[in-house]
Each structure stands twice: as C-alpha cells, then as structure tokens.
Amino acid sequence: MLPLLSNVNMERVSFVNNGRREQKETLSSIWKIPCQAIMFGVSEKRPSSN
C-alpha cells in the first residue's frame, strides 16, 4: 500500500510539473498569435491610411 501510494504521488508531482511547463508554453504561444496579428494588421493598415 505505501510503496504504491508514494509511486502515485511521484507521478502526480511530475504530471503537475509537466502541466505547468506546457501551460507556460501554451500561454506564450497564445500571446504570440495576437501580437503577430496586431503587428501584421498595423503594417497592412499603415500604407492604405496614408
């Protein structure tokens, strides 16, 4: 019972760490997409507005 429980806890800790790392990567990629879209939109609008 005890070895199994500690094994589950270790897996849970590694899963949480991997989840945090993936969350950071997805958050940064989510931030990159609108920033690129805004920059692209600004560069597209600038010549036509003049």
XYZ file of C-alpha atoms in Angstrom:
50
model
C 0.000 0.000 0.000
C 2.686 2.508 0.983
C 5.052 1.971 -1.993
C 2.096 2.213 -4.388
C 0.919 5.428 -2.731
C 4.371 7.033 -2.928
C 4.625 5.987 -6.590
C 1.269 7.644 -7.320
C 2.434 10.791 -5.518
C 5.648 10.887 -7.579
C 3.661 10.511 -10.803
C 1.292 13.250 -9.678
C 4.197 15.622 -8.934
C 5.812 15.003 -12.331
C 2.417 15.387 -14.016
C 1.839 18.718 -12.270
C 5.323 19.935 -13.262
C 4.782 18.881 -16.887
C 1.363 20.530 -16.864
C 2.844 23.794 -15.582
C 5.558 23.716 -18.236
C 3.024 23.023 -21.003
C 0.764 25.764 -19.648
C 3.625 28.269 -19.829
C 4.413 27.250 -23.423
C 0.776 27.446 -24.499
C 0.344 30.805 -22.756
C 3.387 32.233 -24.538
C 2.164 30.868 -27.892
C -1.326 32.259 -27.211
C 0.263 35.669 -26.533
C 2.436 35.470 -29.670
C -0.502 34.902 -32.046
C -2.457 38.131 -31.251
C 0.780 40.139 -31.130
C 1.730 38.887 -34.610
C -1.818 39.535 -35.855
C -1.745 43.090 -34.456
C 1.692 43.782 -35.942
C 0.563 42.347 -39.288
C -2.652 44.415 -39.164
C -0.716 47.589 -38.301
C 1.784 47.032 -41.113
C -1.095 46.294 -43.512
C -3.129 49.357 -42.485
C -0.259 51.872 -42.489
C 0.190 52.238 -46.301
C -3.558 52.330 -47.051
C -4.300 55.001 -44.396
C -1.757 57.430 -45.913
